Coordinates of C-alpha atoms and ligand atoms in Angstrom, one line a residue:
M28 CA -15.7 -33.7 -11.5
I29 CA -13.6 -31.1 -9.8
V30 CA -12.8 -32.3 -6.3
E31 CA -10.5 -29.8 -3.9
V32 CA -8.9 -31.9 -1.5
L33 CA -8.9 -31.3 1.9
F34 CA -6.3 -28.5 2.0
L35 CA -4.6 -29.2 5.1
A36 CA -2.7 -32.3 3.5
V37 CA -0.3 -29.6 2.2
T38 CA 3.0 -31.9 2.5
A39 CA 2.5 -35.3 1.2
N40 CA 3.4 -38.5 4.0
A41 CA 7.2 -38.4 3.7
Q42 CA 7.0 -42.3 2.7
Q43 CA 3.9 -42.1 0.5
V44 CA 4.8 -43.3 -3.0
T45 CA 2.6 -41.7 -5.7
V46 CA 2.6 -42.3 -9.6
I47 CA 1.7 -39.9 -11.9
K48 CA 0.4 -41.4 -15.8
A49 CA 1.2 -38.7 -18.2
G50 CA -0.1 -39.0 -21.4
T51 CA 2.2 -36.3 -22.7
L52 CA 4.7 -34.7 -20.6
I53 CA 6.4 -31.1 -20.5
D54 CA 9.2 -31.8 -18.6
G55 CA 9.7 -27.6 -18.4
R56 CA 13.3 -27.9 -19.3
S57 CA 13.5 -30.0 -22.7
S58 CA 12.5 -28.7 -26.1
E59 CA 10.1 -31.4 -27.0
A60 CA 6.8 -33.2 -25.1
R61 CA 7.3 -37.0 -24.6
R62 CA 4.7 -39.4 -24.5
N63 CA 3.3 -42.0 -22.2
Q64 CA 5.5 -41.0 -19.0
T65 CA 5.2 -42.3 -16.0
I66 CA 6.5 -40.1 -13.1
V67 CA 7.3 -41.4 -9.4
I68 CA 6.9 -39.4 -6.2
R69 CA 8.4 -40.2 -3.0
G70 CA 7.0 -37.9 -0.3
N71 CA 7.0 -34.3 -1.5
R72 CA 10.0 -35.0 -4.2
I73 CA 9.8 -36.1 -7.5
E74 CA 12.0 -39.7 -7.8
S75 CA 11.7 -40.8 -11.1
A76 CA 10.5 -39.8 -14.4
G77 CA 10.6 -41.2 -18.0
D78 CA 9.8 -44.8 -19.2
V79 CA 10.2 -46.3 -15.6
A80 CA 8.4 -49.1 -13.8
T81 CA 5.6 -48.4 -11.3
P82 CA 6.5 -49.4 -7.7
A83 CA 4.2 -51.9 -5.9
G84 CA 1.7 -50.6 -3.9
A85 CA 2.1 -47.0 -5.3
K86 CA -1.1 -44.8 -5.3
V87 CA -1.9 -44.3 -9.5
I88 CA -3.1 -40.8 -10.9
D89 CA -4.3 -41.7 -14.4
L90 CA -3.6 -38.4 -16.4
S91 CA -3.0 -40.8 -19.4
N92 CA -5.4 -38.0 -21.7
M93 CA -3.9 -34.9 -20.6
T94 CA -0.7 -32.7 -20.9
V95 CA 1.0 -32.8 -17.6
L96 CA 3.7 -30.1 -16.9
P97 CA 5.7 -28.6 -14.0
G98 CA 3.2 -26.4 -11.5
M99 CA 3.5 -23.0 -13.1
I100 CA 5.4 -20.0 -12.0
D101 CA 4.3 -16.3 -11.9
T102 CA 7.2 -14.0 -11.2
H103 CA 5.2 -11.2 -10.9
T104 CA 1.9 -10.8 -8.7
H105 CA 0.2 -8.8 -6.2
I106 CA -2.2 -10.5 -3.9
F107 CA -2.8 -7.8 -1.9
L108 CA -4.5 -6.1 -5.1
Q109 CA -7.6 -6.9 -6.3
G110 CA -7.7 -5.5 -10.0
E111 CA -8.5 -2.1 -8.5
D112 CA -11.6 -1.1 -10.8
P113 CA -11.6 2.7 -11.3
A114 CA -15.5 2.6 -10.9
E115 CA -15.0 1.0 -7.6
G116 CA -12.7 3.7 -5.9
G117 CA -9.3 2.4 -7.7
Y118 CA -6.2 2.5 -5.8
D119 CA -7.0 4.8 -3.1
V120 CA -9.6 3.2 -1.2
Q121 CA -7.5 0.2 -0.6
L122 CA -5.0 2.3 1.5
L123 CA -7.6 4.6 2.7
K124 CA -10.7 2.7 3.9
Y125 CA -10.0 -0.8 3.9
P126 CA -8.5 -2.1 7.6
L127 CA -5.6 -4.5 7.0
A128 CA -7.5 -7.6 8.0
Y129 CA -10.1 -7.4 5.4
R130 CA -7.2 -6.8 2.3
A131 CA -5.5 -9.8 4.5
A132 CA -8.6 -11.8 4.0
R133 CA -9.1 -10.9 0.2
A134 CA -5.4 -11.5 -0.4
T135 CA -5.9 -15.0 1.0
V136 CA -8.7 -15.7 -1.8
A137 CA -5.8 -14.2 -4.3
A138 CA -3.5 -17.0 -3.1
R139 CA -6.1 -19.7 -3.4
R140 CA -7.1 -18.4 -6.8
A141 CA -3.5 -18.5 -8.3
L142 CA -2.9 -22.3 -7.2
E143 CA -6.2 -23.4 -8.5
Q144 CA -5.2 -22.0 -11.6
G145 CA -2.0 -24.1 -11.6
F146 CA 0.6 -21.8 -10.4
T147 CA 2.4 -23.1 -7.4
T148 CA 4.9 -20.7 -6.9
L149 CA 4.7 -16.5 -7.0
R150 CA 7.0 -14.3 -6.6
D151 CA 4.8 -11.5 -4.8
V152 CA 6.2 -8.1 -5.6
E153 CA 5.0 -5.9 -2.9
T154 CA 2.1 -5.5 -0.6
E155 CA 1.0 -2.0 -1.5
G156 CA 0.5 -0.7 1.7
A157 CA -0.1 -3.7 3.6
G158 CA 3.1 -4.0 5.2
Y159 CA 4.9 -6.9 6.0
G160 CA 1.5 -8.6 5.1
D161 CA 2.8 -11.1 2.4
V162 CA 5.1 -12.5 5.0
G163 CA 2.1 -13.6 7.2
I164 CA 0.3 -15.1 4.2
K165 CA 3.6 -17.3 3.1
M166 CA 4.0 -18.1 6.9
A167 CA 0.2 -19.7 6.6
I168 CA 0.5 -21.2 3.5
N169 CA 4.1 -22.9 4.4
E170 CA 2.1 -24.1 7.8
G171 CA -0.5 -25.6 6.0
R172 CA -3.2 -23.3 7.5
I173 CA -4.4 -21.9 4.4
P174 CA -4.0 -23.5 0.4
G175 CA -1.6 -21.5 -1.9
P176 CA 1.0 -21.2 -3.8
R177 CA 4.8 -21.2 -2.7
L178 CA 5.7 -17.4 -2.1
F179 CA 8.8 -15.2 -2.5
V180 CA 7.8 -11.9 -1.0
V181 CA 9.1 -8.3 -1.2
T182 CA 7.4 -6.8 1.8
R183 CA 7.1 -3.2 1.1
A184 CA 8.8 -2.4 -1.9
I185 CA 11.1 0.8 -2.3
S186 CA 10.6 4.2 -4.3
T187 CA 11.6 8.4 -3.4
T188 CA 9.6 11.5 -2.6
G189 CA 7.4 11.9 -5.3
G190 CA 7.8 8.4 -6.8
Y191 CA 4.8 6.1 -5.5
N192 CA 0.9 6.6 -4.4
L193 CA -1.0 7.8 -3.1
E194 CA -0.7 10.9 -4.3
G195 CA -2.8 14.4 -5.5
Y196 CA -3.9 15.1 -2.2
A197 CA -3.6 18.3 -0.8
P198 CA -0.1 19.1 0.9
E199 CA -1.2 19.4 4.2
V200 CA -3.0 15.8 4.5
E201 CA -0.5 13.0 5.4
V202 CA -1.4 10.2 3.4
P203 CA -0.7 6.4 3.4
K204 CA 2.2 5.5 0.9
G205 CA 1.9 2.3 -1.5
A206 CA 6.1 2.0 -1.2
Q207 CA 8.5 2.6 1.4
L208 CA 10.0 6.0 0.0
I209 CA 13.5 6.9 0.8
D210 CA 15.5 9.6 -0.4
G211 CA 19.5 9.3 -0.1
P212 CA 21.4 6.3 -0.3
I213 CA 21.8 6.0 4.1
E214 CA 18.0 5.7 3.8
A215 CA 17.9 3.6 0.9
R216 CA 20.2 1.1 2.4
K217 CA 18.1 1.3 5.8
A218 CA 15.1 0.4 4.1
A219 CA 16.6 -2.6 2.4
R220 CA 18.0 -4.0 6.0
E221 CA 14.7 -3.3 7.4
Q222 CA 12.9 -5.1 4.8
L223 CA 15.1 -8.2 4.5
D224 CA 15.2 -8.0 8.6
H225 CA 11.5 -8.6 8.3
G226 CA 11.5 -11.5 6.0
A227 CA 11.8 -9.7 2.3
D228 CA 13.0 -12.5 0.2
W229 CA 13.6 -10.1 -3.1
I230 CA 13.7 -6.5 -2.7
K231 CA 11.5 -4.5 -5.4
V232 CA 12.3 -1.0 -6.3
Y233 CA 10.4 1.1 -8.4
M234 CA 13.0 3.1 -10.4
T235 CA 10.2 4.9 -12.8
H236 CA 7.0 6.7 -11.6
R237 CA 4.6 8.6 -13.6
S238 CA 4.7 8.2 -17.4
W239 CA 3.3 10.4 -20.4
V240 CA 3.7 11.1 -24.1
D241 CA 5.9 14.2 -25.0
K242 CA 5.3 16.5 -28.0
Q243 CA 7.1 14.1 -30.4
G244 CA 4.7 11.2 -29.3
N245 CA 7.5 9.2 -27.6
L246 CA 6.7 7.7 -23.8
V247 CA 8.4 9.5 -21.2
S248 CA 8.8 8.5 -17.6
Q249 CA 9.9 10.1 -14.5
P250 CA 13.0 8.5 -13.0
T251 CA 13.0 7.9 -9.1
L252 CA 16.1 6.7 -7.1
T253 CA 19.4 8.0 -8.3
V254 CA 22.3 5.2 -9.3
E255 CA 23.5 5.6 -5.6
E256 CA 20.5 5.0 -4.2
L257 CA 19.9 2.3 -6.1
K258 CA 23.4 0.6 -5.7
A259 CA 22.8 0.8 -2.1
I260 CA 20.2 -1.6 -2.1
V261 CA 21.7 -3.9 -4.7
E262 CA 24.7 -4.0 -2.3
E263 CA 22.5 -5.0 0.5
A264 CA 20.3 -7.6 -0.9
H265 CA 23.3 -9.3 -2.8
G266 CA 25.1 -9.4 0.4
W267 CA 22.2 -11.4 2.2
K268 CA 22.4 -13.2 -1.0
K269 CA 19.3 -11.9 -2.1
K270 CA 18.1 -10.2 -5.3
V271 CA 16.6 -6.9 -6.3
A272 CA 13.9 -6.7 -8.9
C273 CA 13.2 -3.2 -10.4
H274 CA 10.0 -1.9 -12.1
A275 CA 11.1 0.4 -15.1
Y276 CA 9.7 1.3 -18.3
G277 CA 12.1 3.2 -20.1
G278 CA 14.2 6.1 -20.5
E279 CA 16.4 7.6 -17.6
G280 CA 15.1 5.2 -14.9
M281 CA 15.9 2.4 -17.1
Q282 CA 19.2 3.4 -17.5
R283 CA 19.9 4.2 -14.2
A284 CA 18.1 0.6 -13.3
L285 CA 20.7 -1.4 -15.2
D286 CA 23.8 0.7 -14.3
G287 CA 22.7 0.2 -10.8
G288 CA 22.6 -3.4 -11.1
C289 CA 18.9 -4.8 -10.9
D290 CA 18.6 -8.4 -11.3
S291 CA 15.2 -8.4 -13.2
I292 CA 13.6 -5.7 -15.3
E293 CA 9.6 -5.3 -14.5
H294 CA 7.7 -4.5 -17.4
G295 CA 10.7 -3.0 -19.5
L296 CA 7.9 -1.2 -22.0
D297 CA 10.2 0.9 -23.8
L298 CA 13.9 -0.9 -24.3
T299 CA 16.5 0.7 -26.5
D300 CA 18.9 -1.6 -28.1
A301 CA 21.7 -0.1 -26.1
N302 CA 19.1 -1.1 -23.2
I303 CA 18.9 -4.7 -24.6
A304 CA 22.7 -5.0 -25.0
Q305 CA 23.2 -4.3 -21.3
M306 CA 20.7 -6.6 -20.0
V307 CA 22.6 -9.2 -22.0
R308 CA 25.9 -8.2 -21.0
Q309 CA 24.8 -8.1 -17.3
G310 CA 22.7 -11.2 -17.1
T311 CA 19.9 -9.3 -16.3
W312 CA 16.5 -10.7 -16.5
L313 CA 13.1 -9.6 -18.2
V314 CA 9.8 -9.8 -16.9
P315 CA 7.2 -8.4 -19.3
T316 CA 3.7 -8.5 -18.0
L317 CA 2.4 -8.0 -21.4
S318 CA -1.3 -8.6 -20.6
V319 CA -2.0 -5.9 -18.0
Y320 CA -1.4 -3.4 -19.9
Y321 CA -4.8 -4.0 -21.8
T322 CA -6.7 -3.6 -18.8
H323 CA -8.1 -0.4 -17.5
N324 CA -7.2 2.1 -20.0
D325 CA -8.5 5.2 -20.3
P326 CA -10.3 6.9 -23.2
P327 CA -8.1 7.3 -26.0
N328 CA -8.5 11.1 -26.7
T329 CA -7.4 11.6 -23.3
P330 CA -3.5 12.3 -22.2
S331 CA -3.5 9.5 -19.7
G332 CA -5.5 7.4 -22.8
K333 CA -2.8 8.6 -25.1
R334 CA -0.1 7.0 -22.5
D335 CA -2.0 3.8 -22.1
A336 CA -2.3 3.0 -25.7
K337 CA 1.5 4.1 -26.1
R338 CA 2.6 1.7 -23.4
V339 CA 1.2 -1.1 -25.3
A340 CA 2.4 -0.1 -28.7
V341 CA 6.2 0.2 -27.5
H342 CA 6.0 -2.8 -25.5
G343 CA 5.5 -5.6 -28.0
P344 CA 8.5 -4.3 -30.1
S345 CA 10.3 -4.3 -26.9
F346 CA 9.5 -7.7 -25.9
Q347 CA 10.3 -8.9 -29.4
K348 CA 13.7 -7.3 -29.7
A349 CA 14.3 -8.5 -26.3
I350 CA 13.7 -12.3 -27.4
K351 CA 15.9 -11.9 -30.8
A352 CA 18.8 -10.6 -28.5
G353 CA 18.3 -13.4 -26.1
V354 CA 17.5 -11.7 -22.9
K355 CA 16.6 -14.1 -20.2
I356 CA 13.0 -13.8 -20.0
A357 CA 10.6 -14.7 -17.1
F358 CA 6.8 -15.3 -17.0
G359 CA 5.1 -12.6 -15.1
T360 CA 1.3 -11.6 -15.2
D361 CA 1.1 -8.1 -12.5
A362 CA -2.2 -10.6 -11.4
G363 CA -3.9 -8.1 -8.6
G364 CA -3.2 -5.5 -11.5
F365 CA -6.1 -7.3 -12.8
S366 CA -8.8 -9.0 -11.3
W367 CA -7.8 -12.7 -9.6
D368 CA -11.3 -13.8 -11.6
E369 CA -9.3 -13.3 -14.7
P370 CA -7.3 -16.1 -16.0
M371 CA -3.7 -15.4 -15.1
A372 CA -2.5 -18.0 -18.1
Q373 CA -3.6 -15.2 -20.7
E374 CA -0.3 -13.9 -20.7
F375 CA 0.8 -17.0 -22.6
A376 CA -1.2 -16.0 -25.8
R377 CA 0.6 -12.5 -25.6
M378 CA 3.6 -13.9 -25.2
T379 CA 3.4 -16.1 -28.7
E380 CA 1.3 -13.0 -29.9
F381 CA 4.8 -11.5 -30.1
G382 CA 6.9 -14.4 -31.5
M383 CA 7.8 -16.6 -28.3
S384 CA 7.3 -20.0 -29.1
P385 CA 4.8 -22.0 -26.9
M386 CA 7.5 -23.9 -25.7
D387 CA 9.7 -21.4 -24.7
A388 CA 6.5 -19.7 -23.0
I389 CA 6.0 -22.4 -21.1
R390 CA 9.6 -22.7 -20.2
S391 CA 9.5 -18.9 -19.0
A392 CA 6.7 -20.2 -16.8
T393 CA 8.9 -23.3 -15.3
S394 CA 12.3 -23.8 -15.5
R395 CA 13.5 -20.2 -16.4
A396 CA 11.6 -18.9 -13.5
A397 CA 13.0 -21.1 -11.3
D398 CA 16.7 -20.1 -12.5
L399 CA 15.7 -16.7 -11.7
L400 CA 14.4 -17.5 -8.2
D401 CA 17.3 -19.7 -7.7
M402 CA 15.8 -22.5 -7.5
T403 CA 16.8 -24.2 -10.4
G404 CA 16.2 -28.5 -10.4
D405 CA 13.8 -28.0 -7.5
L406 CA 11.1 -25.8 -9.3
G407 CA 10.0 -25.6 -12.6
I408 CA 10.6 -28.9 -13.9
I409 CA 9.5 -32.6 -13.7
A410 CA 12.9 -34.4 -13.2
P411 CA 14.4 -36.7 -9.9
G412 CA 15.4 -34.7 -7.2
A413 CA 12.3 -31.4 -7.4
Y414 CA 9.5 -30.8 -5.4
A415 CA 6.4 -32.9 -6.8
D416 CA 4.7 -29.3 -7.9
I417 CA 2.4 -31.0 -11.1
V418 CA -0.2 -29.8 -12.7
A419 CA -2.4 -31.1 -16.0
V420 CA -4.3 -29.7 -18.8
A421 CA -6.8 -31.2 -21.0
D422 CA -6.0 -29.8 -24.5
D423 CA -2.5 -29.6 -26.0
P424 CA -0.7 -26.3 -24.8
L425 CA 1.6 -26.5 -27.5
R426 CA -0.9 -26.0 -30.2
D427 CA -2.7 -23.4 -28.5
V428 CA -1.5 -21.7 -25.6
N429 CA -5.2 -21.3 -24.0
A430 CA -4.9 -24.4 -23.1
L431 CA -3.1 -23.3 -19.9
K432 CA -6.2 -21.3 -18.9
N433 CA -7.6 -24.8 -18.1
V434 CA -5.9 -26.4 -15.4
R435 CA -7.4 -29.5 -14.6
F436 CA -5.0 -30.8 -12.1
V437 CA -2.8 -29.3 -9.5
M438 CA -0.2 -31.0 -6.8
K439 CA 1.9 -28.9 -4.3
D440 CA 4.3 -30.6 -2.5
G441 CA 3.4 -34.1 -3.3
A442 CA 0.0 -33.5 -2.2
V443 CA -2.7 -33.5 -4.5
F444 CA -4.9 -29.9 -4.5
K445 CA -7.1 -30.0 -7.1
Q446 CA -8.7 -33.1 -9.5
Ligands
ZN512 ZN1 3.6 -5.0 -10.6

């Protein structure tokens, strides 16, 4: 039976002691799972975990027939997108026809869906024309008014003139854009300052935009910001002790992303050996988002269909090379790019298909993702001092990562959300 607990109890009572009996525990950091472990939670933090005694008077949650792991972290989502089916008008109608309140209502549902699936933290990487809506959703979650994951938000994202949707309209018609467009380092810095001022936890930059297949069959991507523009943003964000996530497929835009000092490369479809060596040297993260490129692809005999197929063809090998070279990898799905009704955990099977071990895939969505978010020890781990964000699945995810699609128990901040 699934019981969703009244969600206004978002944070556990500070003195409440809860004990979880875990049949198998994957703590998010260790390379091995452990059997028959006890997790003691006081308030919203984990007090102890391991072979420890149950304190007298504690409330006991018996998950002895399940695998328990840290609440999962998706470091690349869009709660303000809904999988834009081209048959339903695609991306453009979101910005042209839907009132912001409608989009915010649907973002609220998306946030809830993520939590139901065991994702207790999201880095949500831009609102796609919905301005600072993510700051509002985060506020409502933190105040306990709606259920949802912990959100790290980027607000509007930044690209250049000619570097983001909407496009293809008559030049005389002014249409809204899905990102804040800048030209020149001064505008770039100003946009970063505005976004940070209004609550951005991260800055998101689009370093490539259009892509196509050239005569030689290579994937080519249009670069957007110059190194100087990007450096102004990175310097500004780092001054605020925040980081910069860069959408980049490959080529010139990828080179500028790395030279300009991006903290994470999003997608990284077409990575050269030199790109990978530079990422290792600079400590740049890769958030691959493999699965989303398998959805909504155009017919294979059309130019856009050839591009879509080429994206998929180069992505896996790039990811494999990155794993081998030791690039830091964090789990990200691009959920919102596909419907929130599809399982976010489908990404795990793609990662393992290309050679990542199930445990490493899980770590990419727990302790490794927490490292990316500068939340090491607080999130993505079941250990003393961490927030009590805990999930459980019935089947063994180390045998089949698809077990993670079926999360049976969700606790966030010490409060049970789903059981
Ligand atoms: Zn995305």
